Amino acid sequence: MPLLPRRFQKLKSILNGRMDDLTILIEEVEKPHNLSAIMRTCDAIGVLEAHAVAKESKTRTFNSTAQGSQKWVSLKDHKNINGAVETLKKRGFKLYGTNLSVHSIDYRLCDYRGPTAFVLGAEKWGLSDSATQLMDASIFIPMRGMVQSLNVSVATAILLFEAIRQRDLAGEMPKEGEGLSKDKYEQTLFEWSYPEVANWCKEKGRQYPNLNSKGEIIEDLPRSIKVKY
Ligand code: SAM
């Protein structure tokens, strides 16, 4: 089915609010309902890309809780926590590890307006010691109940919503695509609009074709790929 102009405008309006400088890194969070709820929150917030370190040999699955949000937030896999942290630090992210220790800071006392990555730990064990040591700061969400911790997806939502609350108050929420570089914006818009063609281009190692203002591909592609969109 061809991409309808209304659908193209919808994709653009969502992308206009996406942020490349707010993300999460999850360490060995495995349960499909948690992963799904986390991805759904990332989509709702406007996170462009999330990061994960998975247990070796575990295949990731999502369930209906995700509501398809995994299509709109890319999840980048890292082999280990050191590699993930290094990648994010190189990109200028400040890493906030979540930790229920007495040395952690109340999450409401930090400023999340700059490049921010929240780092969340496994359902059972929390964030590993090696991850905690690599963090720029450790934060916690105050608890007042009998149970010591929150569900990891709930903690993710609280932290991400605090970040956008602060950015919103400061008038720093993107509205017209300012949250992404021009290249990233165009690349993502193409991938959202024509996922099959994007995959084909990746296989061929070629650039994505240009789109006109209605979202139509302005290049004559081979018939074999044209029939797919
Ligand atoms: N026993 C684990 C511990 O001591 O960390 C509990 C893990 S908790 C169920 C899973 C993850 O949720 C944690 O690693 C953290 O990322 C997040 N989390 C849960 N409650 C939190 C809180 N009150 N503050 C900050 N993060 C929290």
mmCIF file of C-alpha atoms and ligand atoms in Angstrom:
data_model
loop_
_atom_site.group_PDB
_atom_site.id
_atom_site.type_symbol
_atom_site.label_atom_id
_atom_site.label_comp_id
_atom_site.label_asym_id
_atom_site.label_seq_id
_atom_site.Cartn_x
_atom_site.Cartn_y
_atom_site.Cartn_z
ATOM 1 C CA MET A 1 0.000 0.000 0.000
ATOM 2 C CA PRO A 2 1.439 3.426 -0.895
ATOM 3 C CA LEU A 3 2.387 5.808 1.890
ATOM 4 C CA LEU A 4 -0.532 8.202 2.251
ATOM 5 C CA PRO A 5 0.256 11.926 2.690
ATOM 6 C CA ARG A 6 -1.674 11.936 5.987
ATOM 7 C CA ARG A 7 0.388 9.064 7.326
ATOM 8 C CA PHE A 8 3.582 10.814 6.222
ATOM 9 C CA GLN A 9 2.529 13.997 8.068
ATOM 10 C CA LYS A 10 1.783 11.950 11.184
ATOM 11 C CA LEU A 11 5.244 10.327 11.062
ATOM 12 C CA LYS A 12 6.817 13.764 10.686
ATOM 13 C CA SER A 13 4.857 15.243 13.564
ATOM 14 C CA ILE A 14 6.027 12.447 15.899
ATOM 15 C CA LEU A 15 9.614 12.702 14.691
ATOM 16 C CA ASN A 16 9.531 16.480 15.248
ATOM 17 C CA GLY A 17 9.267 15.793 18.986
ATOM 18 C CA ARG A 18 11.929 13.078 19.194
ATOM 19 C CA MET A 19 15.097 13.656 21.238
ATOM 20 C CA ASP A 20 18.503 12.216 20.547
ATOM 21 C CA ASP A 21 19.888 13.489 23.862
ATOM 22 C CA LEU A 22 17.639 11.619 26.285
ATOM 23 C CA THR A 23 17.946 7.878 26.579
ATOM 24 C CA ILE A 24 18.017 4.842 28.803
ATOM 25 C CA LEU A 25 20.447 1.976 29.173
ATOM 26 C CA ILE A 26 19.028 -1.232 30.629
ATOM 27 C CA GLU A 27 21.340 -3.860 32.040
ATOM 28 C CA GLU A 28 20.024 -7.417 31.799
ATOM 29 C CA VAL A 29 16.368 -6.439 31.968
ATOM 30 C CA GLU A 30 14.860 -9.558 30.428
ATOM 31 C CA LYS A 31 11.157 -9.951 31.113
ATOM 32 C CA PRO A 32 9.096 -9.263 27.982
ATOM 33 C CA HIS A 33 6.447 -7.268 29.852
ATOM 34 C CA ASN A 34 9.100 -5.002 31.393
ATOM 35 C CA LEU A 35 10.966 -4.499 28.125
ATOM 36 C CA SER A 36 7.683 -3.803 26.394
ATOM 37 C CA ALA A 37 6.509 -1.290 28.978
ATOM 38 C CA ILE A 38 9.906 0.453 28.866
ATOM 39 C CA MET A 39 9.780 0.778 25.074
ATOM 40 C CA ARG A 40 6.236 2.102 25.242
ATOM 41 C CA THR A 41 7.295 4.763 27.739
ATOM 42 C CA CYS A 42 10.297 5.727 25.590
ATOM 43 C CA ASP A 43 7.963 6.208 22.639
ATOM 44 C CA ALA A 44 5.537 8.279 24.723
ATOM 45 C CA ILE A 45 8.345 10.509 25.971
ATOM 46 C CA GLY A 46 10.015 11.055 22.600
ATOM 47 C CA VAL A 47 13.173 8.999 23.123
ATOM 48 C CA LEU A 48 14.682 8.245 19.707
ATOM 49 C CA GLU A 49 16.966 5.417 20.719
ATOM 50 C CA ALA A 50 17.297 3.203 23.792
ATOM 51 C CA HIS A 51 20.266 1.010 24.764
ATOM 52 C CA ALA A 52 20.534 -2.436 26.268
ATOM 53 C CA VAL A 53 23.042 -4.941 27.531
ATOM 54 C CA ALA A 54 21.478 -8.387 27.450
ATOM 55 C CA LYS A 55 22.482 -11.623 29.118
ATOM 56 C CA GLU A 56 24.439 -13.780 26.702
ATOM 57 C CA SER A 57 22.305 -16.116 24.546
ATOM 58 C CA LYS A 58 19.035 -14.485 25.545
ATOM 59 C CA THR A 59 16.720 -13.628 22.669
ATOM 60 C CA ARG A 60 14.734 -10.507 23.309
ATOM 61 C CA THR A 61 10.962 -10.651 23.038
ATOM 62 C CA PHE A 62 8.235 -8.083 23.425
ATOM 63 C CA ASN A 63 4.598 -8.681 24.206
ATOM 64 C CA SER A 64 1.363 -6.812 23.598
ATOM 65 C CA THR A 65 2.223 -4.331 26.358
ATOM 66 C CA ALA A 66 4.587 -2.698 23.855
ATOM 67 C CA GLN A 67 1.670 -1.873 21.510
ATOM 68 C CA GLY A 68 4.155 -1.816 18.618
ATOM 69 C CA SER A 69 6.295 0.914 20.213
ATOM 70 C CA GLN A 70 9.454 -1.114 19.488
ATOM 71 C CA LYS A 71 8.968 -0.105 15.828
ATOM 72 C CA TRP A 72 9.325 3.569 16.715
ATOM 73 C CA VAL A 73 12.148 3.484 19.254
ATOM 74 C CA SER A 74 15.306 1.754 18.141
ATOM 75 C CA LEU A 75 16.926 -0.456 20.739
ATOM 76 C CA LYS A 76 20.704 -0.644 20.357
ATOM 77 C CA ASP A 77 22.379 -3.738 21.750
ATOM 78 C CA HIS A 78 25.777 -3.596 23.401
ATOM 79 C CA LYS A 79 27.949 -6.607 24.168
ATOM 80 C CA ASN A 80 28.774 -5.489 27.683
ATOM 81 C CA ILE A 81 28.260 -2.633 30.079
ATOM 82 C CA ASN A 82 31.742 -1.176 29.532
ATOM 83 C CA GLY A 83 31.148 -0.859 25.798
ATOM 84 C CA ALA A 84 27.717 0.650 26.315
ATOM 85 C CA VAL A 85 28.974 3.223 28.804
ATOM 86 C CA GLU A 86 31.930 4.125 26.600
ATOM 87 C CA THR A 87 29.653 4.673 23.578
ATOM 88 C CA LEU A 88 27.287 6.910 25.523
ATOM 89 C CA LYS A 89 30.059 8.898 27.226
ATOM 90 C CA LYS A 90 31.738 9.514 23.861
ATOM 91 C CA ARG A 91 28.450 10.986 22.692
ATOM 92 C CA GLY A 92 28.473 13.367 25.656
ATOM 93 C CA PHE A 93 25.816 11.686 27.800
ATOM 94 C CA LYS A 94 25.846 12.071 31.553
ATOM 95 C CA LEU A 95 25.037 8.667 33.022
ATOM 96 C CA TYR A 96 22.688 8.410 35.980
ATOM 97 C CA GLY A 97 22.780 4.955 37.521
ATOM 98 C CA THR A 98 19.809 3.889 39.605
ATOM 99 C CA ASN A 99 20.789 2.589 42.959
ATOM 100 C CA LEU A 100 18.973 2.242 46.234
ATOM 101 C CA SER A 101 22.093 2.875 48.299
ATOM 102 C CA VAL A 102 22.348 5.589 50.964
ATOM 103 C CA HIS A 103 24.997 7.290 48.835
ATOM 104 C CA SER A 104 22.572 7.937 45.978
ATOM 105 C CA ILE A 105 20.946 11.301 45.304
ATOM 106 C CA ASP A 106 17.184 11.902 45.287
ATOM 107 C CA TYR A 107 16.353 11.902 41.548
ATOM 108 C CA ARG A 108 14.449 15.189 41.881
ATOM 109 C CA LEU A 109 17.648 17.053 42.764
ATOM 110 C CA CYS A 110 19.448 16.529 39.441
ATOM 111 C CA ASP A 111 19.320 18.546 36.241
ATOM 112 C CA TYR A 112 18.402 16.418 33.219
ATOM 113 C CA ARG A 113 18.321 19.143 30.572
ATOM 114 C CA GLY A 114 21.660 18.186 29.017
ATOM 115 C CA PRO A 115 22.383 14.836 27.306
ATOM 116 C CA THR A 116 21.048 12.345 29.841
ATOM 117 C CA ALA A 117 21.087 8.560 30.046
ATOM 118 C CA PHE A 118 19.286 6.749 32.861
ATOM 119 C CA VAL A 119 20.803 3.368 33.603
ATOM 120 C CA LEU A 120 18.496 0.717 35.041
ATOM 121 C CA GLY A 121 19.256 -2.694 36.409
ATOM 122 C CA ALA A 122 17.958 -6.231 36.258
ATOM 123 C CA GLU A 123 14.611 -7.136 37.810
ATOM 124 C CA LYS A 124 16.102 -9.252 40.537
ATOM 125 C CA TRP A 125 19.576 -7.912 41.208
ATOM 126 C CA GLY A 126 19.485 -4.284 40.238
ATOM 127 C CA LEU A 127 22.421 -2.544 38.603
ATOM 128 C CA SER A 128 25.704 -4.479 38.786
ATOM 129 C CA ASP A 129 28.587 -3.115 40.859
ATOM 130 C CA SER A 130 30.727 -2.764 37.756
ATOM 131 C CA ALA A 131 28.038 -0.632 36.097
ATOM 132 C CA THR A 132 27.551 1.469 39.224
ATOM 133 C CA GLN A 133 31.246 2.310 39.316
ATOM 134 C CA LEU A 134 31.093 3.683 35.777
ATOM 135 C CA MET A 135 28.237 6.089 36.450
ATOM 136 C CA ASP A 136 28.569 9.872 36.686
ATOM 137 C CA ALA A 137 26.004 9.907 39.480
ATOM 138 C CA SER A 138 23.762 7.480 41.345
ATOM 139 C CA ILE A 139 20.141 8.403 41.897
ATOM 140 C CA PHE A 140 17.127 6.877 43.632
ATOM 141 C CA ILE A 141 13.378 7.414 43.721
ATOM 142 C CA PRO A 142 12.297 7.728 47.359
ATOM 143 C CA MET A 143 10.190 4.803 48.599
ATOM 144 C CA ARG A 144 7.648 4.934 51.429
ATOM 145 C CA GLY A 145 6.220 1.433 51.374
ATOM 146 C CA MET A 146 6.952 -2.008 52.714
ATOM 147 C CA VAL A 147 8.469 -3.148 49.415
ATOM 148 C CA GLN A 148 12.005 -1.918 48.857
ATOM 149 C CA SER A 149 11.910 -1.134 45.137
ATOM 150 C CA LEU A 150 9.697 -0.291 42.174
ATOM 151 C CA ASN A 151 9.186 -2.360 39.075
ATOM 152 C CA VAL A 152 11.953 -1.410 36.633
ATOM 153 C CA SER A 153 9.542 -0.148 33.972
ATOM 154 C CA VAL A 154 7.808 2.088 36.516
ATOM 155 C CA ALA A 155 11.156 3.518 37.657
ATOM 156 C CA THR A 156 12.061 4.179 33.997
ATOM 157 C CA ALA A 157 8.829 6.074 33.452
ATOM 158 C CA ILE A 158 9.246 8.211 36.566
ATOM 159 C CA LEU A 159 12.785 9.236 35.599
ATOM 160 C CA LEU A 160 12.021 9.953 31.955
ATOM 161 C CA PHE A 161 8.945 11.988 32.817
ATOM 162 C CA GLU A 162 10.997 14.020 35.312
ATOM 163 C CA ALA A 163 13.523 14.754 32.545
ATOM 164 C CA ILE A 164 10.866 16.050 30.164
ATOM 165 C CA ARG A 165 9.145 17.968 32.968
ATOM 166 C CA GLN A 166 12.394 19.873 33.516
ATOM 167 C CA ARG A 167 12.963 20.391 29.790
ATOM 168 C CA ASP A 168 9.402 21.521 29.278
ATOM 169 C CA LEU A 169 9.654 24.069 32.131
ATOM 170 C CA ALA A 170 12.823 25.420 30.546
ATOM 171 C CA GLY A 171 11.098 25.647 27.129
ATOM 172 C CA GLU A 172 13.556 23.129 25.721
ATOM 173 C CA MET A 173 11.281 20.441 24.323
ATOM 174 C CA PRO A 174 11.729 19.964 20.566
ATOM 175 C CA LYS A 175 8.715 20.784 18.417
ATOM 176 C CA GLU A 176 10.065 21.069 14.897
ATOM 177 C CA GLY A 177 12.728 18.379 14.799
ATOM 178 C CA GLU A 178 15.371 20.371 16.743
ATOM 179 C CA GLY A 179 15.972 17.312 18.925
ATOM 180 C CA LEU A 180 17.798 15.507 16.100
ATOM 181 C CA SER A 181 20.536 16.353 13.624
ATOM 182 C CA LYS A 182 19.279 16.958 10.075
ATOM 183 C CA ASP A 183 20.883 13.722 8.880
ATOM 184 C CA LYS A 184 19.395 11.677 11.696
ATOM 185 C CA TYR A 185 15.982 13.225 11.096
ATOM 186 C CA GLU A 186 15.993 12.397 7.397
ATOM 187 C CA GLN A 187 17.371 8.916 7.939
ATOM 188 C CA THR A 188 14.729 8.097 10.559
ATOM 189 C CA LEU A 189 11.915 9.612 8.521
ATOM 190 C CA PHE A 190 12.864 7.398 5.596
ATOM 191 C CA GLU A 191 13.113 4.278 7.779
ATOM 192 C CA TRP A 192 9.720 4.955 9.361
ATOM 193 C CA SER A 193 8.112 5.694 5.989
ATOM 194 C CA TYR A 194 9.631 2.879 3.929
ATOM 195 C CA PRO A 195 11.073 0.181 6.216
ATOM 196 C CA GLU A 196 11.408 -2.428 3.442
ATOM 197 C CA VAL A 197 13.190 -0.028 1.101
ATOM 198 C CA ALA A 198 15.436 1.070 3.975
ATOM 199 C CA ASN A 199 16.409 -2.562 4.636
ATOM 200 C CA TRP A 200 17.047 -3.121 0.961
ATOM 201 C CA CYS A 201 19.301 -0.024 0.823
ATOM 202 C CA LYS A 202 21.226 -1.290 3.881
ATOM 203 C CA GLU A 203 21.749 -4.681 2.230
ATOM 204 C CA LYS A 204 22.973 -2.992 -0.932
ATOM 205 C CA GLY A 205 25.104 -0.531 1.052
ATOM 206 C CA ARG A 206 23.529 2.393 -0.754
ATOM 207 C CA GLN A 207 22.062 5.714 0.405
ATOM 208 C CA TYR A 208 18.345 6.110 0.976
ATOM 209 C CA PRO A 209 16.530 7.781 -1.937
ATOM 210 C CA ASN A 210 15.224 11.322 -1.431
ATOM 211 C CA LEU A 211 11.598 12.039 -0.609
ATOM 212 C CA ASN A 212 9.501 14.943 -1.829
ATOM 213 C CA SER A 213 7.284 17.044 0.461
ATOM 214 C CA LYS A 214 4.429 14.533 0.097
ATOM 215 C CA GLY A 215 6.695 11.705 1.195
ATOM 216 C CA GLU A 216 7.006 10.125 -2.238
ATOM 217 C CA ILE A 217 10.280 8.536 -3.289
ATOM 218 C CA ILE A 218 11.746 10.663 -6.069
ATOM 219 C CA GLU A 219 13.937 8.076 -7.698
ATOM 220 C CA ASP A 220 13.223 5.231 -10.056
ATOM 221 C CA LEU A 221 13.931 2.108 -8.010
ATOM 222 C CA PRO A 222 14.064 -1.458 -9.413
ATOM 223 C CA ARG A 223 10.621 -2.992 -9.934
ATOM 224 C CA SER A 224 11.391 -5.785 -7.466
ATOM 225 C CA ILE A 225 11.638 -3.307 -4.602
ATOM 226 C CA LYS A 226 8.951 -0.915 -5.914
ATOM 227 C CA VAL A 227 6.262 -3.577 -5.508
ATOM 228 C CA LYS A 228 7.034 -3.737 -1.786
ATOM 229 C CA TYR A 229 5.839 -0.237 -0.977
HETATM 230 N N1 SAM B 1 16.983 -5.761 44.624
HETATM 231 C C1 SAM B 1 17.230 -4.852 43.547
HETATM 232 C C2 SAM B 1 18.117 -3.691 43.993
HETATM 233 O O1 SAM B 1 18.446 -3.640 45.166
HETATM 234 O O2 SAM B 1 18.469 -2.839 43.175
HETATM 235 C C3 SAM B 1 15.920 -4.372 43.014
HETATM 236 C C4 SAM B 1 15.943 -4.225 41.564
HETATM 237 S S1 SAM B 1 14.578 -3.282 40.950
HETATM 238 C C5 SAM B 1 13.255 -4.373 41.008
HETATM 239 C C6 SAM B 1 15.012 -3.230 39.260
HETATM 240 C C7 SAM B 1 15.491 -1.878 38.804
HETATM 241 O O3 SAM B 1 14.441 -0.928 38.908
HETATM 242 C C8 SAM B 1 16.630 -1.272 39.590
HETATM 243 O O4 SAM B 1 17.876 -1.758 39.197
HETATM 244 C C9 SAM B 1 16.477 0.194 39.231
HETATM 245 O O5 SAM B 1 17.010 0.424 37.965
HETATM 246 C C10 SAM B 1 14.973 0.364 39.170
HETATM 247 N N2 SAM B 1 14.403 0.840 40.436
HETATM 248 C C11 SAM B 1 13.485 0.205 41.185
HETATM 249 N N3 SAM B 1 13.160 0.940 42.245
HETATM 250 C C12 SAM B 1 13.895 2.065 42.179
HETATM 251 C C13 SAM B 1 13.996 3.245 42.993
HETATM 252 N N4 SAM B 1 13.278 3.384 44.082
HETATM 253 N N5 SAM B 1 14.854 4.197 42.595
HETATM 254 C C14 SAM B 1 15.571 4.084 41.465
HETATM 255 N N6 SAM B 1 15.508 3.003 40.662
HETATM 256 C C15 SAM B 1 14.687 2.022 41.000
#
